Coordinates of C-alpha atoms in Angstrom, one line a residue:
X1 CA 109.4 121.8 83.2
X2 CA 111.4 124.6 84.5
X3 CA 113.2 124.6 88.0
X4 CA 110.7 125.6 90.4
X5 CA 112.2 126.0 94.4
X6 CA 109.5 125.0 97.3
X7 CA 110.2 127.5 100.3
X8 CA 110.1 125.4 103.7
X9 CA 108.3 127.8 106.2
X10 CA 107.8 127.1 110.1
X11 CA 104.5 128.9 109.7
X12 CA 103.3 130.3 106.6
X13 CA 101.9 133.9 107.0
X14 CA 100.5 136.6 105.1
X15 CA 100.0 136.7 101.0
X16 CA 101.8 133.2 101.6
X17 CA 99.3 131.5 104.1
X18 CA 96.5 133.5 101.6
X19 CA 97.9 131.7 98.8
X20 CA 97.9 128.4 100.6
X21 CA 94.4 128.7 102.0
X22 CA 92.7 129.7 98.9
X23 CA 94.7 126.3 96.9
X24 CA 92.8 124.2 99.7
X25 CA 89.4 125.5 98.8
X26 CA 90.1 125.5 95.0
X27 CA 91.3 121.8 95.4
X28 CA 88.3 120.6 97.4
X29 CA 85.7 122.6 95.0
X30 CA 87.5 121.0 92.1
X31 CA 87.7 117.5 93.5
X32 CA 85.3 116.8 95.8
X33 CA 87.4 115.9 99.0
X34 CA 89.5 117.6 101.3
X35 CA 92.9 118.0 99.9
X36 CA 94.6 117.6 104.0
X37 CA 93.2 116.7 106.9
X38 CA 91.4 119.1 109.4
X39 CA 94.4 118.8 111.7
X40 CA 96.7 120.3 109.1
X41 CA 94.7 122.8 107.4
X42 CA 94.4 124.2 111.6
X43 CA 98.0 123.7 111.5
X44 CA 98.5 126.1 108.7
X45 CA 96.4 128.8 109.7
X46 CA 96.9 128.9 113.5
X47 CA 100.6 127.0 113.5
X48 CA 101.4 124.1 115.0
X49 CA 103.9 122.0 117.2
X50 CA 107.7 123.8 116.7
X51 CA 109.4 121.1 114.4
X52 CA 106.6 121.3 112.0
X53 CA 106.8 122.8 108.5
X54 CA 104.5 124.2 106.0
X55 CA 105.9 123.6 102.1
X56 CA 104.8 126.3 99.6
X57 CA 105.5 126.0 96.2
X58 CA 104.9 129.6 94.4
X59 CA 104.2 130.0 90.4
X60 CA 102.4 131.8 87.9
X61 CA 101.6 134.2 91.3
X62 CA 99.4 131.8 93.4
X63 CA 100.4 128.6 95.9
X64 CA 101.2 125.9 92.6
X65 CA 101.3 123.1 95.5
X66 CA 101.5 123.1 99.4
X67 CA 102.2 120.4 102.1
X68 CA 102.5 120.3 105.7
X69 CA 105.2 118.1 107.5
X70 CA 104.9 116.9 111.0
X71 CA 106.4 114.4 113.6
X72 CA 105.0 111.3 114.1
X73 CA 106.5 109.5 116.4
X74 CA 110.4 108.4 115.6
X75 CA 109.4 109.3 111.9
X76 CA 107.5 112.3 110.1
X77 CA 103.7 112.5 108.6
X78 CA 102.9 114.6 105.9
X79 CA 100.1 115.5 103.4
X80 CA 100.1 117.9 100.2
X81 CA 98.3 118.9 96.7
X82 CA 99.0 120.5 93.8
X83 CA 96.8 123.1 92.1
X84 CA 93.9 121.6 89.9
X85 CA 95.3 123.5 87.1
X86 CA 98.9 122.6 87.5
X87 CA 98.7 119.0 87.7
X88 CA 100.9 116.7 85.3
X89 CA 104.0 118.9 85.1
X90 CA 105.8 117.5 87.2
X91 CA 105.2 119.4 90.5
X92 CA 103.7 116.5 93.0
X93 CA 107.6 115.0 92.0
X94 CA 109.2 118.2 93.3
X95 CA 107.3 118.5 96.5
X96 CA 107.5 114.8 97.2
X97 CA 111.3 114.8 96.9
X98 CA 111.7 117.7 99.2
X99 CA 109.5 115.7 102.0
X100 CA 111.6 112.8 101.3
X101 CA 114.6 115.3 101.8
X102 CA 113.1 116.7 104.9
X103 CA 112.4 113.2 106.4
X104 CA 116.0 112.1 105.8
X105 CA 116.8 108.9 106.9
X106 CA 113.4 108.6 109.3
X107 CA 110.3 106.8 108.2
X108 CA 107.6 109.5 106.4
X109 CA 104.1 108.6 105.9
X110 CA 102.6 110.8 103.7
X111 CA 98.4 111.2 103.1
X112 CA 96.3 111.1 99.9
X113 CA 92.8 112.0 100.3
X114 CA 90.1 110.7 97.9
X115 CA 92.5 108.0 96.3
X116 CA 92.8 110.5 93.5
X117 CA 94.9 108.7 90.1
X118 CA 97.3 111.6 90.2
X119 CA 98.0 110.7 93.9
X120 CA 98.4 107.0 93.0
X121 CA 100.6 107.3 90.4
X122 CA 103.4 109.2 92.4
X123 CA 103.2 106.8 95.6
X124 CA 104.1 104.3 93.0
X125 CA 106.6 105.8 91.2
X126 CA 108.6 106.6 94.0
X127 CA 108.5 102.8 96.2
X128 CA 105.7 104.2 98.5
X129 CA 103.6 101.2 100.2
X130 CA 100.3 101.9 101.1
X131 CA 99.9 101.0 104.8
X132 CA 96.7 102.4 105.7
X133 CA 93.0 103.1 104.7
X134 CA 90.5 105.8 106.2
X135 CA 86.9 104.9 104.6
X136 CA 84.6 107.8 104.3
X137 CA 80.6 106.4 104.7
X138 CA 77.4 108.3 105.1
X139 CA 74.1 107.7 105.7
X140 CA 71.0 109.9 104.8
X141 CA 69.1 111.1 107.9
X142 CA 65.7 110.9 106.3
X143 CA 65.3 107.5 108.1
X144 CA 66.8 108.7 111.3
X145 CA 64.2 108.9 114.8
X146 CA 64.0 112.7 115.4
X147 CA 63.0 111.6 118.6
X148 CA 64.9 109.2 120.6
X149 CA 64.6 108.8 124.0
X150 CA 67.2 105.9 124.8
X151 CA 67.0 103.6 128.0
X152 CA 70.2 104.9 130.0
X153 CA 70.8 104.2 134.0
X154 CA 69.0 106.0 136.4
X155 CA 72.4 107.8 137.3
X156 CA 73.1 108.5 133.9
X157 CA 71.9 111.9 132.0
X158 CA 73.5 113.4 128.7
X159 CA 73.5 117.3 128.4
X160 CA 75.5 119.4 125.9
X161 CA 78.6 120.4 126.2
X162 CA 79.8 123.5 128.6
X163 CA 82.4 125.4 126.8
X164 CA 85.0 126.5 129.6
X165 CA 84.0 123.6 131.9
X166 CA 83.7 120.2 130.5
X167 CA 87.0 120.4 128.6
X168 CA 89.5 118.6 131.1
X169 CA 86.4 115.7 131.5
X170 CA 86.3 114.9 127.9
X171 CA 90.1 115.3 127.1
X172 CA 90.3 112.7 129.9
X173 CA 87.8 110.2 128.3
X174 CA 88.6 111.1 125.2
X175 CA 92.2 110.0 125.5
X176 CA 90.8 106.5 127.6
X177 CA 88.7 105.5 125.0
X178 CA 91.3 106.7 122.2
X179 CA 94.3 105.1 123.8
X180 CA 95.5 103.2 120.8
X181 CA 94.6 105.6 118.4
X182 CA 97.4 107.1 116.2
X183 CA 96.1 110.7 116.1
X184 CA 92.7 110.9 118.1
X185 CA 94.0 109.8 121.6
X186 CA 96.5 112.0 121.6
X187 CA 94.9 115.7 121.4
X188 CA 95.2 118.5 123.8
X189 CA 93.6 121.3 125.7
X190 CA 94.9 123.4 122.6
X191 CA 93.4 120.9 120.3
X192 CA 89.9 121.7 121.8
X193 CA 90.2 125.3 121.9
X194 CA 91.1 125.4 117.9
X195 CA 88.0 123.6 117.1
X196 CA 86.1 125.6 119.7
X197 CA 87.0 129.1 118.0
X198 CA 85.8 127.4 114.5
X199 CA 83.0 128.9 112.6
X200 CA 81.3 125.3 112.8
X201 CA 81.3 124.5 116.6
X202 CA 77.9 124.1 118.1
X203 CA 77.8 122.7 121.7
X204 CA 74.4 121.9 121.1
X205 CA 75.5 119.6 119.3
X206 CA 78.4 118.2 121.6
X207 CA 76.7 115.7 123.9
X208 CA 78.4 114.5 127.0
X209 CA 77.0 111.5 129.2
X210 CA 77.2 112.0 132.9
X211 CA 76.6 109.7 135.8
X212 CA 75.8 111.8 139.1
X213 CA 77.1 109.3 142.2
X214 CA 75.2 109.8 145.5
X215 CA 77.5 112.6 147.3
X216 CA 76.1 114.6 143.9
X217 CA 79.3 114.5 142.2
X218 CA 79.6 113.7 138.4
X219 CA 81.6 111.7 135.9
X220 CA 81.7 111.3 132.5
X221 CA 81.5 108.1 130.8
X222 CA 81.4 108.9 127.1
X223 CA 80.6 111.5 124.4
X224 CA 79.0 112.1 120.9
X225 CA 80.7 115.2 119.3
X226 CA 79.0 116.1 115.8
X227 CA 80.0 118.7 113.3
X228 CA 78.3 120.2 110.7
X229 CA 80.2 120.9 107.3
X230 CA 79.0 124.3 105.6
X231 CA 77.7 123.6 101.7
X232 CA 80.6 123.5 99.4
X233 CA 83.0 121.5 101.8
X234 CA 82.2 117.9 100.8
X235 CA 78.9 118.6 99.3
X236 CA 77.0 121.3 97.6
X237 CA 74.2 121.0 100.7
X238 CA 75.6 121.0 104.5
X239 CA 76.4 117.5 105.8
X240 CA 76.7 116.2 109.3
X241 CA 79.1 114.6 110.6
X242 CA 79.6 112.5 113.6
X243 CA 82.9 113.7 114.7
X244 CA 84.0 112.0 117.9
X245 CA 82.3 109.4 119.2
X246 CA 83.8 108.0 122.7
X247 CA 83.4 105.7 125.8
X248 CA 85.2 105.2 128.4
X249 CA 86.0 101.2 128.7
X250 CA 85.1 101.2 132.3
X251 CA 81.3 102.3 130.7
X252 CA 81.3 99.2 128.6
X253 CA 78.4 97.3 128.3
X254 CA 76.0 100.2 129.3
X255 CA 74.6 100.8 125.5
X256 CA 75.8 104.4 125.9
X257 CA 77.3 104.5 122.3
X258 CA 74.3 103.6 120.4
X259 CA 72.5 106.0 122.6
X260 CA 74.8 108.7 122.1
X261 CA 75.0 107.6 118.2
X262 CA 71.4 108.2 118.4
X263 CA 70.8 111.7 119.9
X264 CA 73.4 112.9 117.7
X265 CA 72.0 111.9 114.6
X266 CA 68.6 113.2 115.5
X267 CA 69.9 116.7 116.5
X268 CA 72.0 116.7 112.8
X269 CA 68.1 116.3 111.4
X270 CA 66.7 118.6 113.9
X271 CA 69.2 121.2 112.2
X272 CA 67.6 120.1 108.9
X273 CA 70.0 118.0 107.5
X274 CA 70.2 115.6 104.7
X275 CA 73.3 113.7 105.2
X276 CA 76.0 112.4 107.8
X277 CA 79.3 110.8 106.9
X278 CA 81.9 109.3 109.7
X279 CA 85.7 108.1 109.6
X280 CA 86.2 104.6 109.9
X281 CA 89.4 102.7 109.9
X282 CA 89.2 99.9 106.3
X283 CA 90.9 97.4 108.7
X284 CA 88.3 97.7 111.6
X285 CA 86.2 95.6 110.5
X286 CA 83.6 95.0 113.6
X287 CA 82.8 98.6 112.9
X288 CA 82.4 98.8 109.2
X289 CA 80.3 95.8 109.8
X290 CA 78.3 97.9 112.1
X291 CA 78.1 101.0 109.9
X292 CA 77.1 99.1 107.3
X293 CA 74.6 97.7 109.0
X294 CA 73.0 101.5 110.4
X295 CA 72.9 102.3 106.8
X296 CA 76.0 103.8 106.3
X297 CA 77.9 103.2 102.6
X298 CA 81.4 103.9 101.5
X299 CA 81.9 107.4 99.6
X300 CA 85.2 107.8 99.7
X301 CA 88.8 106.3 100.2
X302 CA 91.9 108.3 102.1
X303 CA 95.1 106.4 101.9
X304 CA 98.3 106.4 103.7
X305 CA 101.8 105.8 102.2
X306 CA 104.8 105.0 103.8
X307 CA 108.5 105.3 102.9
X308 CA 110.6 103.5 105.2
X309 CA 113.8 104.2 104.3
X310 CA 115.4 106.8 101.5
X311 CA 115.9 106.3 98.3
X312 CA 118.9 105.7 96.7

């Protein structure tokens, strides 16, 4: 293989973010799964936080590879793929010793999505220890009551989300019921407002549980935020997803995430869907348990890999 150079960008722009976005899409058309995260393909289009990087490796006139690098604590996180069509030359090696590069001497965990071989194989070869696993399930709806009317309190009503007025609420629960969370517990106003200017965001389908105290004033005790995936993004049909689903642990014990599970599902059918996948930690096993046991089944496998220290 020749010498090929990956240019480290703090945002990629222009015929280079082009380049970048159309390698996502080919890679997720190709193989099924998302390549990154939703977090980092926002990152790459809209930017992210200041020490972050976008990695673009150019050849043959189109993105041969791309990762994005972030902070994560006292260490770095990062995810990346190589073109379909470029694979086995040697190019993963070239962007994974760069991250490793970047990261210096500070831990780096780096993302594979869909457990591909490829992505295997170069963990491996390089000392990377897997250290966590992010189980896709889904679930057809067919089975799924379009029309649930769930016992809840008599001071408790659930209404959709009010973009412009709800968002402080939810960030607040969200980030209660999240707290231990690596990634979820920690989002932002600017988090919210990314995924509120996306094509896919339906407050219809954002459902927020309130209970209304006697002076009239409101709090929100949990939430059931779905998302719908257009056809050709991890299916050929459209599939639902239920995308944040939160308590507060004060609300505990009031049934309010089975009945927030509930109207979510049955507005994904209402929209005439066929399908609904969730994220589920491998190691959280009360809830696989429970998944499982709603009908759910494991599709698909992301894994993390972590290198501790550099190599010599």
């Amino acid at each position: 293989m020749t010498a090929v150079s990956v240019d480290v960008l703090r945002r990629a722009e222009g015929r280079v973010l082009d380049l970048a976005v159309e390698l996502l899409e080919t890679a997720t058309r190709v193989d099924g799964v998302r390549p990154v995260s939703e977090e980092a393909e926002l990152r790459l289009r809209h930017g992210g936080p200041d020490d972050g990087r976008d990695l673009v490796l150019g050849q043959e006139g189109r993105a041969a590879a791309y990762a994005r690098l972030d902070r994560d604590g006292d260490g770095w996180q990062a995810e990346f793929v190589v073109h379909p069509e470029l694979r086995r030359r040697g190019l993963g090696t070239v962007l994974a010793e760069r991250l490793e590069d970047l990261a210096g001497d500070a831990p780096l965990a780096v993302w594979a999505h869909g457990e591909l071989p490829g992505s295997t194989e170069l963990a491996t070869s390089r000392g990377w220890t897997p250290t966590r696993t992010l189980l896709q399930m889904r679930m057809p709806l067919a089975g799924v009551d379009p029309d649930p009317r769930p016992q809840l309190p008599d001071d408790v009503v659930v209404r959709p989300f009010r973009p412009g007025i709800d968002e402080a609420a939810w960030l607040r629960v969200n980030g209660r019921a999240f707290a231990h969370h690596p990634e979820q517990g920690g989002w932002t106003a600017h988090d919210v407002a990314l995924r509120e200017a996306e094509p896919w965001f339906d407050p219809a389908g954002f459902l927020l549980a309130w209970r209304t105290a006697p002076d009239g004033t409101e709090t929100l005790l949990g939430s059931h935020w779905t998302k719908v995936h257009p056809a050709g993004e991890v299916a050929d049909e459209p599939v639902g997803e239920i995308y944040v689903l939160g308590v507060d642990p004060d609300a505990q014990g009031l049934r309010l995430g089975r009945a927030l599970t509930d109207l979510g599902l049955a507005h994904l059918r209402s929209r005439g869907l066929t399908d609904v996948l969730l994220y589920v930690e491998q190691d959280n096993a009360t809830a696989v348990r429970l998944y499982e046991g709603s009908g759910f089944t494991r599709f698909a496998v992301d894994v993390q890999w972590h290198r501790a220290a550099p190599r010599s």
